[in-house]
Each structure stands twice: as C-alpha cells, then as structure tokens.
CSV table of N, CA and C in Angstrom, one decimal:
chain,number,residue,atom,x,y,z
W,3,UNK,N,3.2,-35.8,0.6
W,3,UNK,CA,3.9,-35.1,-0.5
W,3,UNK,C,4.0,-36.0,-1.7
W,4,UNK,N,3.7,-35.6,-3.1
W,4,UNK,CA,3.8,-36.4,-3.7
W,4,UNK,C,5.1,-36.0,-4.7
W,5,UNK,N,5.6,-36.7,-5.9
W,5,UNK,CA,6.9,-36.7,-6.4
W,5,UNK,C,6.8,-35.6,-6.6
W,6,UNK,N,6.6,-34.4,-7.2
W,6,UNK,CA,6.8,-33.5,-7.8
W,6,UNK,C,7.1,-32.7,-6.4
W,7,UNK,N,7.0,-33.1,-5.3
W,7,UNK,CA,7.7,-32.5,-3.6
W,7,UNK,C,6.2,-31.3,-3.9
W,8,UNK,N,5.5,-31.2,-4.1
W,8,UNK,CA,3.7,-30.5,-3.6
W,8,UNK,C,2.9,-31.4,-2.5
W,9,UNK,N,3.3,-30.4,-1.7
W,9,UNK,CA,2.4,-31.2,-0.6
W,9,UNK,C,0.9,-31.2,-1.0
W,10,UNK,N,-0.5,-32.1,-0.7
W,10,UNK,CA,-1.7,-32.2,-1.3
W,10,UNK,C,-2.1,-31.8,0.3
W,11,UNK,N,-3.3,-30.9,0.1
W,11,UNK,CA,-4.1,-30.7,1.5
W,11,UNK,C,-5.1,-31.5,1.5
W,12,UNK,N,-4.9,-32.5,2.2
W,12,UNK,CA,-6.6,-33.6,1.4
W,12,UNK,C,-7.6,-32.9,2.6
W,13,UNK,N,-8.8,-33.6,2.0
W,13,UNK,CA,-9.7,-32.5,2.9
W,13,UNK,C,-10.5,-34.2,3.3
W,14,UNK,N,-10.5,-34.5,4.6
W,14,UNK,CA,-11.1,-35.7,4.6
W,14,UNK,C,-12.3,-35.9,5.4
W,15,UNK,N,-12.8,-34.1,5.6
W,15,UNK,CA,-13.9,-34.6,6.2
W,15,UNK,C,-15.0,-34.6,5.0
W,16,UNK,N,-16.3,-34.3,4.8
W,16,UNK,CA,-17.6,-34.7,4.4
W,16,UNK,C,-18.0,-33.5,3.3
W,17,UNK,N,-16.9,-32.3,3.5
W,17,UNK,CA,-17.2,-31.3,2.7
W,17,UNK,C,-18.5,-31.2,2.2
W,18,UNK,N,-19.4,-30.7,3.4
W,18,UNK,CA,-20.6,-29.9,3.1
W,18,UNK,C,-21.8,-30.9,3.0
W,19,UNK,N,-21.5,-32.2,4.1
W,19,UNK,CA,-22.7,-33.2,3.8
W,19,UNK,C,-22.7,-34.2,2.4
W,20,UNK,N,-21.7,-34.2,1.6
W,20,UNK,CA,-21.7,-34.9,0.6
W,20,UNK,C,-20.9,-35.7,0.5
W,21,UNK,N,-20.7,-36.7,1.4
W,21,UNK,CA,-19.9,-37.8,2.2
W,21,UNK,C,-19.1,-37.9,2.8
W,22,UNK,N,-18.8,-38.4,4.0
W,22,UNK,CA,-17.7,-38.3,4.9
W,22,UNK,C,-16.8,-39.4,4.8
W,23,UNK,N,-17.2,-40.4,3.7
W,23,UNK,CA,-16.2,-41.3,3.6
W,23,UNK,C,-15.6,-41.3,1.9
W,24,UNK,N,-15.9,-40.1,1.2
W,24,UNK,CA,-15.2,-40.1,-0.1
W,24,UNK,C,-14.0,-38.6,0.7
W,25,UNK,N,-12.9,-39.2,0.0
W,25,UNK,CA,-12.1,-38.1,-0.1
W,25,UNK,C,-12.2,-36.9,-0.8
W,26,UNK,N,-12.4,-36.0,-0.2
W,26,UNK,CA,-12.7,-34.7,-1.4
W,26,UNK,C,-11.3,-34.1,-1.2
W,27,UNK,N,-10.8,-33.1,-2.3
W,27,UNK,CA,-9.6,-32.3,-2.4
W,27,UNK,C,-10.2,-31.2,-3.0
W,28,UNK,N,-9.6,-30.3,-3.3
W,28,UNK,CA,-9.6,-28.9,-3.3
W,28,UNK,C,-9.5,-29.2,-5.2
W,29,UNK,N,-9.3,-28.1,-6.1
W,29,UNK,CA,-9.8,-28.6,-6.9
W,29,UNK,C,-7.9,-28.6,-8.0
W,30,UNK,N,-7.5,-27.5,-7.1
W,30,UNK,CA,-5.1,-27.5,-7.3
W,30,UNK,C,-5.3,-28.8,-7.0
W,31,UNK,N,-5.3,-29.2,-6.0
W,31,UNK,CA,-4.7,-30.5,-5.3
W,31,UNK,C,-5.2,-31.6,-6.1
W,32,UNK,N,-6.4,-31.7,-6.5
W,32,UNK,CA,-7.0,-32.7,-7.3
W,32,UNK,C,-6.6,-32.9,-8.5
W,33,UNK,N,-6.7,-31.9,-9.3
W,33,UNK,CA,-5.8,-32.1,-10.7
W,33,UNK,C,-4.4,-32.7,-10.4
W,34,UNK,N,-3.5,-32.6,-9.1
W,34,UNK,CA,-1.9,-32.6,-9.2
W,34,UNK,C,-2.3,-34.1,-8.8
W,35,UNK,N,-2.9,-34.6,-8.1
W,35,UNK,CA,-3.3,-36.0,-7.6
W,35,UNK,C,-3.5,-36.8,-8.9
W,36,UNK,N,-4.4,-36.6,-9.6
W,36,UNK,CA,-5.2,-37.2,-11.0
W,36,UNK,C,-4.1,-37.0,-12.1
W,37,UNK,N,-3.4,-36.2,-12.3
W,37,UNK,CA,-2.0,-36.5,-12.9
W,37,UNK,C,-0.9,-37.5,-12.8
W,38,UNK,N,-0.5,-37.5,-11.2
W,38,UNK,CA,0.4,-38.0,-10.6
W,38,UNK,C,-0.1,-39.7,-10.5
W,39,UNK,N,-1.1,-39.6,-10.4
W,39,UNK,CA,-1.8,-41.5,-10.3
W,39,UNK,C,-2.4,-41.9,-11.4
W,40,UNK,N,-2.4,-41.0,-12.8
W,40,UNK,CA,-3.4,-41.1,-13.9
W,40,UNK,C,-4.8,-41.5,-13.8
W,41,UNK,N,-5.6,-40.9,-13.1
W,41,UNK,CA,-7.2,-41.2,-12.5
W,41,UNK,C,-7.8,-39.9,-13.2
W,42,UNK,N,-9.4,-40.3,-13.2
W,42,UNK,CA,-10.0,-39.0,-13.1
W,42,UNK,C,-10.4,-38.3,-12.7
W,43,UNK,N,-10.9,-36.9,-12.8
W,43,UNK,CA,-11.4,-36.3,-11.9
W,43,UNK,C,-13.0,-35.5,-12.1
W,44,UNK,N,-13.4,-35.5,-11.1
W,44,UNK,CA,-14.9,-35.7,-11.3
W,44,UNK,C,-15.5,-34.6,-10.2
W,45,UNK,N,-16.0,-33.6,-10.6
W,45,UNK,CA,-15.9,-31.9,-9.9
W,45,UNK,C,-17.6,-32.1,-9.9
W,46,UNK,N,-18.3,-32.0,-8.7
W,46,UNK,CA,-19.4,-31.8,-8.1
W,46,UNK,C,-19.3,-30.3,-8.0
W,47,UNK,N,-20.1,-29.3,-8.6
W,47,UNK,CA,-20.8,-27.8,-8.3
W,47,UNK,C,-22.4,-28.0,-7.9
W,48,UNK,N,-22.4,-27.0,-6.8
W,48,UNK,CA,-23.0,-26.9,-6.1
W,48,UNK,C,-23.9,-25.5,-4.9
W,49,UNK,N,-24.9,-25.4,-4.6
W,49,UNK,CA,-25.0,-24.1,-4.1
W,49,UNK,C,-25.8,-25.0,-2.8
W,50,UNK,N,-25.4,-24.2,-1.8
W,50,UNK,CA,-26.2,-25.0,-0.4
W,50,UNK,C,-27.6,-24.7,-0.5
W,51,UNK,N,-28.2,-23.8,-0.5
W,51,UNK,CA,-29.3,-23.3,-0.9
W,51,UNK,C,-30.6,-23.6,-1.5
W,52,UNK,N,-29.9,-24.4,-2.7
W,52,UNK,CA,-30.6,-25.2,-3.5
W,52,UNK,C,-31.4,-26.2,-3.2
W,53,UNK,N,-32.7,-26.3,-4.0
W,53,UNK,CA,-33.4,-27.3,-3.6
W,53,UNK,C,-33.0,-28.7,-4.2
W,54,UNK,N,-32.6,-28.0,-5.6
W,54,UNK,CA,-32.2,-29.4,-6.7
W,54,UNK,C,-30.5,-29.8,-5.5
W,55,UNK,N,-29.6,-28.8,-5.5
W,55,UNK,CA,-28.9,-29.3,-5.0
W,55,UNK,C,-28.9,-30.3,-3.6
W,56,UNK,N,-29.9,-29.6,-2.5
W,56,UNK,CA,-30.4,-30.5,-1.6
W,56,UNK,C,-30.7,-32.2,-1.8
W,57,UNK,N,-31.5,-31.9,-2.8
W,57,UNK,CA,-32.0,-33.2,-3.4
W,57,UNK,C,-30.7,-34.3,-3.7
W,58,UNK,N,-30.4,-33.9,-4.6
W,58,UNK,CA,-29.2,-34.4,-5.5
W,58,UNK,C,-27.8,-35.1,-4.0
W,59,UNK,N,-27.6,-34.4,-2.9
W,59,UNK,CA,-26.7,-34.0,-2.0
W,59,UNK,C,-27.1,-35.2,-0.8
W,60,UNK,N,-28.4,-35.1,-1.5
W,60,UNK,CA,-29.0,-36.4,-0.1
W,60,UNK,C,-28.8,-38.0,-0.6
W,61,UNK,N,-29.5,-38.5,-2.0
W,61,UNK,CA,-29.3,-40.0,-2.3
W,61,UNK,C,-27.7,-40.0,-2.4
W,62,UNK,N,-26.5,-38.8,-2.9
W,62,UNK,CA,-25.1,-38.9,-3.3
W,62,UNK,C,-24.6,-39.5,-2.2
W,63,UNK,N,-24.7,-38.9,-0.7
W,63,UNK,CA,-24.3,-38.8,0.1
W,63,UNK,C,-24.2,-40.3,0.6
W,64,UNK,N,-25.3,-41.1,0.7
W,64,UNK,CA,-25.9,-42.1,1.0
W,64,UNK,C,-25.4,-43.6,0.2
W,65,UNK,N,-24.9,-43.0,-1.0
W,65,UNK,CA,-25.0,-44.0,-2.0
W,65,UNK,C,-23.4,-44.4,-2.0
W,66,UNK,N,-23.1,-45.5,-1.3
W,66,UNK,CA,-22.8,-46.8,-1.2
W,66,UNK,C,-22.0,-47.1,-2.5
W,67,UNK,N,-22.2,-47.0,-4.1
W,67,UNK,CA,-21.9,-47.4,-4.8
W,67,UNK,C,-21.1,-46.0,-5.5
W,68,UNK,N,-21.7,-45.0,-5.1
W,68,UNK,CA,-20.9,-43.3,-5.1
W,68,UNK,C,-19.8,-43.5,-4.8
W,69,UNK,N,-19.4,-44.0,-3.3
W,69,UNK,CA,-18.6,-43.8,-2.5
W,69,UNK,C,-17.4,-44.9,-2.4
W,70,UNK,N,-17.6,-46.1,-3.3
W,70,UNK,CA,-16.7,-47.5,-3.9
W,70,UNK,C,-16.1,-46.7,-5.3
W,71,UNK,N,-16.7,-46.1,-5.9
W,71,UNK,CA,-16.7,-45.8,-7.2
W,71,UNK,C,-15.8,-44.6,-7.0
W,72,UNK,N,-15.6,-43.7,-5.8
W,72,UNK,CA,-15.0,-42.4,-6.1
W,72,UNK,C,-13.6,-43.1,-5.7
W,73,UNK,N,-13.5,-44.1,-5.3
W,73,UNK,CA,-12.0,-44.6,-5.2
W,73,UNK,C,-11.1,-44.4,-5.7
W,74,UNK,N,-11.6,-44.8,-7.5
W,74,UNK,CA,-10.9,-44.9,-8.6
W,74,UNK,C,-11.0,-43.7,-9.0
W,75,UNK,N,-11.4,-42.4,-8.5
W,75,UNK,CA,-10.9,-41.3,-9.1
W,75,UNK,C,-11.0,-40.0,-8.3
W,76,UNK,N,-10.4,-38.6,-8.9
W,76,UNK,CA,-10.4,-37.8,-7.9
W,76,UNK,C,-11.6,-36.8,-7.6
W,77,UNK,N,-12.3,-36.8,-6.3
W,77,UNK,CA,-13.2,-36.5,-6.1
W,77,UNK,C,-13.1,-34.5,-5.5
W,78,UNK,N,-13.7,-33.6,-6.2
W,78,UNK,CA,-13.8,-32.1,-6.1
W,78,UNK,C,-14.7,-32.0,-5.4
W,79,UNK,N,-15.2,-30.8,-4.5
W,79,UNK,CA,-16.4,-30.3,-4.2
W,79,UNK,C,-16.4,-29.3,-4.0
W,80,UNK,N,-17.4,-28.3,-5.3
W,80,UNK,CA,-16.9,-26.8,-4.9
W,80,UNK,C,-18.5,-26.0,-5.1
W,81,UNK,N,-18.6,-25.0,-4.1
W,81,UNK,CA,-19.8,-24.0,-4.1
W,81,UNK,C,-19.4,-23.3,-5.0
W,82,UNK,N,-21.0,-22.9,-5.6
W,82,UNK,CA,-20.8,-22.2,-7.1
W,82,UNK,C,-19.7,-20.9,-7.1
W,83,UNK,N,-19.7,-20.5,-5.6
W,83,UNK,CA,-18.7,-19.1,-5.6
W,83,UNK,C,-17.3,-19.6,-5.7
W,84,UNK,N,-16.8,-20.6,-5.3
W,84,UNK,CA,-15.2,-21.5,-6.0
W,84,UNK,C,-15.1,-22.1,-7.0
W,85,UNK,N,-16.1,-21.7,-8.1
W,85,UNK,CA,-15.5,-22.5,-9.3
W,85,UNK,C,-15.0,-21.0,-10.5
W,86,UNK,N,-13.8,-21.6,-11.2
W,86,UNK,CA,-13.1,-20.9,-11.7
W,86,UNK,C,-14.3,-20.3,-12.9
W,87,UNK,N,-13.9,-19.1,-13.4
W,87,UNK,CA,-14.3,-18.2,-14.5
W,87,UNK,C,-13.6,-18.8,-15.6
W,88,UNK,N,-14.1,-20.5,-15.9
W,88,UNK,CA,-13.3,-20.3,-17.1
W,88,UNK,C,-14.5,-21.6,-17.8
W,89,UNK,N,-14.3,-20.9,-19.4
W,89,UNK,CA,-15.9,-21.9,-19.9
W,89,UNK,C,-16.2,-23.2,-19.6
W,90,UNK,N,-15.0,-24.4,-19.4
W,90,UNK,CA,-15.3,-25.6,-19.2
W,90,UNK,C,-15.4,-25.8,-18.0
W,91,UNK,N,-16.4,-24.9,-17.2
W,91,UNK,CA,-16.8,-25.4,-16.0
W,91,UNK,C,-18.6,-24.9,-16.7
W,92,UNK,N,-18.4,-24.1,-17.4
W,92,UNK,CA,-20.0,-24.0,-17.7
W,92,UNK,C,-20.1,-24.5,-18.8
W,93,UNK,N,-20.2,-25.4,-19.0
W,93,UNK,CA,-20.2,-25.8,-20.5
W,93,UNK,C,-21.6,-25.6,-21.3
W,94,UNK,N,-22.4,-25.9,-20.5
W,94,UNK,CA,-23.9,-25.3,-20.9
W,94,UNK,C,-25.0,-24.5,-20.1
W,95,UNK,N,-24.3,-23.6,-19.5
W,95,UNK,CA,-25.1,-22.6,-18.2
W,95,UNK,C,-24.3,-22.8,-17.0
W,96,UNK,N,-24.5,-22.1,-16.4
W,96,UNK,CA,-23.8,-22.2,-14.7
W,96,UNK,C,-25.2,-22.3,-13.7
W,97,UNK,N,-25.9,-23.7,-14.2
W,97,UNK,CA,-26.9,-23.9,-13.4
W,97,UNK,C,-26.1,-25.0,-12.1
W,98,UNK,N,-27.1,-25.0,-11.5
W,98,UNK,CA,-26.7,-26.0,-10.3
W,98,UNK,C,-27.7,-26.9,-9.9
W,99,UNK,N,-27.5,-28.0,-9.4
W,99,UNK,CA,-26.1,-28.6,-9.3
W,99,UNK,C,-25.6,-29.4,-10.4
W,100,UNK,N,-24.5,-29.1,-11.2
W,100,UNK,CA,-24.1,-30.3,-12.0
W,100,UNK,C,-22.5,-30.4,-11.9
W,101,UNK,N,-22.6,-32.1,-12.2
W,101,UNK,CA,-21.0,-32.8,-12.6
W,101,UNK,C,-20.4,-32.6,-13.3
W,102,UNK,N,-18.9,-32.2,-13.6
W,102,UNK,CA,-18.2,-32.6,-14.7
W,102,UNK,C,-17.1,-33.2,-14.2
W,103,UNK,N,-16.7,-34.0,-15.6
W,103,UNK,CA,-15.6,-35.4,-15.1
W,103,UNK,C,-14.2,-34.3,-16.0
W,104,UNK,N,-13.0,-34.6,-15.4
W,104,UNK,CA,-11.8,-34.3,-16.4
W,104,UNK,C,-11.1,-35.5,-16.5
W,105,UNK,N,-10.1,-35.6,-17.8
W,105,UNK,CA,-9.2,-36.1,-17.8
W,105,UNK,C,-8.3,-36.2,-16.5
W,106,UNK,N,-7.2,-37.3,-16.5
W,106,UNK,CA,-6.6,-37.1,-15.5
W,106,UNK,C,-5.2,-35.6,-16.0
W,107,UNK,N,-5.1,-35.4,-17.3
W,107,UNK,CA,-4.2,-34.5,-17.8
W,107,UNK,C,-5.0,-33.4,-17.3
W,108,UNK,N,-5.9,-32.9,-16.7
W,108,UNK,CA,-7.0,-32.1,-16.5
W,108,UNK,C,-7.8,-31.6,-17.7
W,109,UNK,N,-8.1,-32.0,-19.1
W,109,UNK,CA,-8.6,-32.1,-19.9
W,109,UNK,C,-10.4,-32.0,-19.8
W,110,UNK,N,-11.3,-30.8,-19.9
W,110,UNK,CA,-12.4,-31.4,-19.9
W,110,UNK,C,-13.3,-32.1,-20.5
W,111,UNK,N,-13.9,-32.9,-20.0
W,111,UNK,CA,-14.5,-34.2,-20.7
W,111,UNK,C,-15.8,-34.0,-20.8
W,112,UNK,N,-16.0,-33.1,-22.5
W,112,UNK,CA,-17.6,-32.6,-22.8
W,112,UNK,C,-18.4,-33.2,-23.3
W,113,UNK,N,-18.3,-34.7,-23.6
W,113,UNK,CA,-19.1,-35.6,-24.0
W,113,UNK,C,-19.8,-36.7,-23.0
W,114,UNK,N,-18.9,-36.5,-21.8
W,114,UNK,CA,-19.9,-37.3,-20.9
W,114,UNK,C,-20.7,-36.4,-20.2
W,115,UNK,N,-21.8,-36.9,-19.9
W,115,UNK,CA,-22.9,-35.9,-20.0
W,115,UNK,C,-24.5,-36.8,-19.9
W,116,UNK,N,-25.3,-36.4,-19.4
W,116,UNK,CA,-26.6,-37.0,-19.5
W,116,UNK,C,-27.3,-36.5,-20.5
W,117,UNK,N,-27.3,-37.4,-21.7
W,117,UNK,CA,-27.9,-37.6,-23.2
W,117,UNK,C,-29.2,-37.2,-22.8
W,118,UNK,N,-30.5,-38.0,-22.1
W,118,UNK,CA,-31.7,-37.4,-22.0
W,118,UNK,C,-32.3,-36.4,-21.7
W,119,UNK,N,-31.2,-35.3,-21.2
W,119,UNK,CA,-31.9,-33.8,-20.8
W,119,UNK,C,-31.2,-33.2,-21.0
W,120,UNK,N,-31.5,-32.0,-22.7
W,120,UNK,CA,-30.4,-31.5,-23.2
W,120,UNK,C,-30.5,-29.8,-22.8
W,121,UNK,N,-31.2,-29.7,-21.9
W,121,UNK,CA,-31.5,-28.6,-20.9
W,121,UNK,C,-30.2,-28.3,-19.6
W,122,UNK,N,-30.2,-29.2,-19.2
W,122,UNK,CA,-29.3,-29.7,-18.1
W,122,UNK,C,-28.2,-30.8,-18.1
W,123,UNK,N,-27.5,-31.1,-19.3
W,123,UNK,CA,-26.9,-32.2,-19.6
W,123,UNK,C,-25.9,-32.2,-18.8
W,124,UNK,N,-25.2,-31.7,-17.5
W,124,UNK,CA,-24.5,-32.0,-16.4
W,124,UNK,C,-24.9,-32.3,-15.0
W,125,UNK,N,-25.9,-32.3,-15.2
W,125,UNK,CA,-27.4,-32.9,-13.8
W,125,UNK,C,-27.3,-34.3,-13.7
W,126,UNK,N,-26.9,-34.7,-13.2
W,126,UNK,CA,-27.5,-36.2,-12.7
W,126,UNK,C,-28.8,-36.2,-11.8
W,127,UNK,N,-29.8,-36.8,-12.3
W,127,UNK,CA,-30.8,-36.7,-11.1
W,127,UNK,C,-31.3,-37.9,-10.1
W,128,UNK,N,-29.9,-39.2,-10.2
W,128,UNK,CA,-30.2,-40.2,-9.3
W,128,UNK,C,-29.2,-40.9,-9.5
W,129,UNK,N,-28.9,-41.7,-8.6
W,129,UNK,CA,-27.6,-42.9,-8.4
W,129,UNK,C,-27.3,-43.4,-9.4
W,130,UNK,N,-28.0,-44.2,-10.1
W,130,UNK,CA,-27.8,-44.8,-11.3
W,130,UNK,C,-27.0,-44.4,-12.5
W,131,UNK,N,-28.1,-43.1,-13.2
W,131,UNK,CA,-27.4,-42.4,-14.3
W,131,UNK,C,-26.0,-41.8,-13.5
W,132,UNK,N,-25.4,-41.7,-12.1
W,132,UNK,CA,-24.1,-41.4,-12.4
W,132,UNK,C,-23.3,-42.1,-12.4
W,133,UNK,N,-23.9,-43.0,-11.2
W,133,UNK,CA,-23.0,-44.1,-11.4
W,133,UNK,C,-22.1,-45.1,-12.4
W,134,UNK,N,-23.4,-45.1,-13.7
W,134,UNK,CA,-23.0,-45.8,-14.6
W,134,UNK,C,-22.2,-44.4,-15.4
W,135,UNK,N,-21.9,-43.1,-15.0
W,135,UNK,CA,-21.2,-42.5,-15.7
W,135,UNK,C,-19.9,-42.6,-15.5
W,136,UNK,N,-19.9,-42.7,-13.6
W,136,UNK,CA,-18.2,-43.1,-13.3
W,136,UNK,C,-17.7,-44.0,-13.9
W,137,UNK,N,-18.6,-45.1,-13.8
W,137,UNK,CA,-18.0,-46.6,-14.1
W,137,UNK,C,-17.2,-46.3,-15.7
W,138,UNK,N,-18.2,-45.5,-16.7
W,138,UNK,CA,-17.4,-45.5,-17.8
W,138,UNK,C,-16.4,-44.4,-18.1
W,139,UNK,N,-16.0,-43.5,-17.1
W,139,UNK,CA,-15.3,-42.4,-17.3
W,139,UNK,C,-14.2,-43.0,-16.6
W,140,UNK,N,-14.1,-44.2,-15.2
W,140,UNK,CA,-12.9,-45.0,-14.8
W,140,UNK,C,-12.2,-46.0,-15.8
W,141,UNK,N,-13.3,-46.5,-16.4
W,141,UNK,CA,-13.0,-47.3,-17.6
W,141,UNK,C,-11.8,-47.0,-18.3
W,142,UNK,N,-12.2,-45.5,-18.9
W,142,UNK,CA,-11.4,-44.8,-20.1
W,142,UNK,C,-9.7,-45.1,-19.5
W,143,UNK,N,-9.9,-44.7,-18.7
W,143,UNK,CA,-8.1,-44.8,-17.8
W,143,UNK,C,-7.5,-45.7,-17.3
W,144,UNK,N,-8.4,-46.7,-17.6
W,144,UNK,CA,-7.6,-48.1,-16.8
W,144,UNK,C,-6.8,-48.9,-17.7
C-alpha cells in the first residue's frame, strides 16, 4: 500500500517474455508508483504476433543493462489491445512495437524519441539506442 492507502498490484512475473527480473505494473498502478517515488515511467507496446515485436522482445529480454536500468523507473507492459484511446500513446502511428517514456507527473514525453528514423521515431531497434535513452530520461528526475 502506498501513502495515498492504493494498494499497487505489482505484476512480478515476466509479463509476456520480456523479463522476469524487471518489475512490470499495470499501467493505474505505474503512474500512482512514478508519482509517489518521483521516477519515470517507460510503457513498452506491443503485439505478440509480431515479428518486429518478436525481435525487439528477444535482445530486451536478455539485456542485462535493460534490466539495472528499469530500477530507476516504472516499468509498463501493454498488448496493443490495452493501450488507452488517447493520442499520446500514438504520437506518430499505432505501429508496433514502440516505447514511450512519461513524466513521473504522468506527462508524455514527446521529445525522447529515436532522432534517426522519423518513420518510426518510438522503435528502438537495439540495446544501445535505448538504453542510452533511459539513462537520459532517469537523468531528468534525479
């Protein structure tokens, strides 16, 4: 239970193969978490189906520096059919799979984004480019 007496349903298994050792939450519980601790929050969409998503689902999963890094913030994971009807979840298509980071106010944060492909500018397509995105989107809040 946190202060505001909202119990949080943490979800601590692997939700759907994309790590069993990052805490995922639901995406209520995550915003009330990332307020309450002032962290960010960082919403993985996704379709199982997917090949890009497959892809994408396999180095994340694996990646070591994903999973240090989601510490410092609140980690989502939602199939395309649970994400809300509201524009800042599509900020540029409702393609899949792509990231978006929020404020910890739940604010969306439309400038972080992958600069090199303005086709897909919520795609991460490897460890690196995200990693170096957490690092600066934990930055902002510390």
């Amino acid at each position: 239970t946190v202060a505001t007496g909202h119990k949080i349903n943490y979800q601590h298994h692997d939700r759907e193969g994309w790590g069993e050792k990052i805490e995922w939450l639901n995406l209520a519980d995550g915003f009330v978490k990332a307020k309450n601790e002032n962290i960010p929050v960082m919403v993985v969409i996704h379709k199982m189906t997917c090949s890009a998503c497959v892809y994408q689902k396999a180095w994340f999963s694996r990646s070591k520096k994903v999973e240090s890094l989601s510490k410092n913030m609140v980690m989502v994971n939602l199939e395309v059919h649970e994400v809300p009807s509201l524009p800042e979840y599509t900020p540029d298509g409702a393609y899949v799979p792509r990231i978006l980071f929020f404020s910890p106010n739940g604010k969306f944060m439309p400038d972080v984004k992958m600069t090199y492909n303005p086709q897909y500018k919520y795609n991460y397509p490897g460890e690196i480019d995200l990693t170096n995105t957490m690092k600066t989107v934990i930055d902002k809040f510390r």
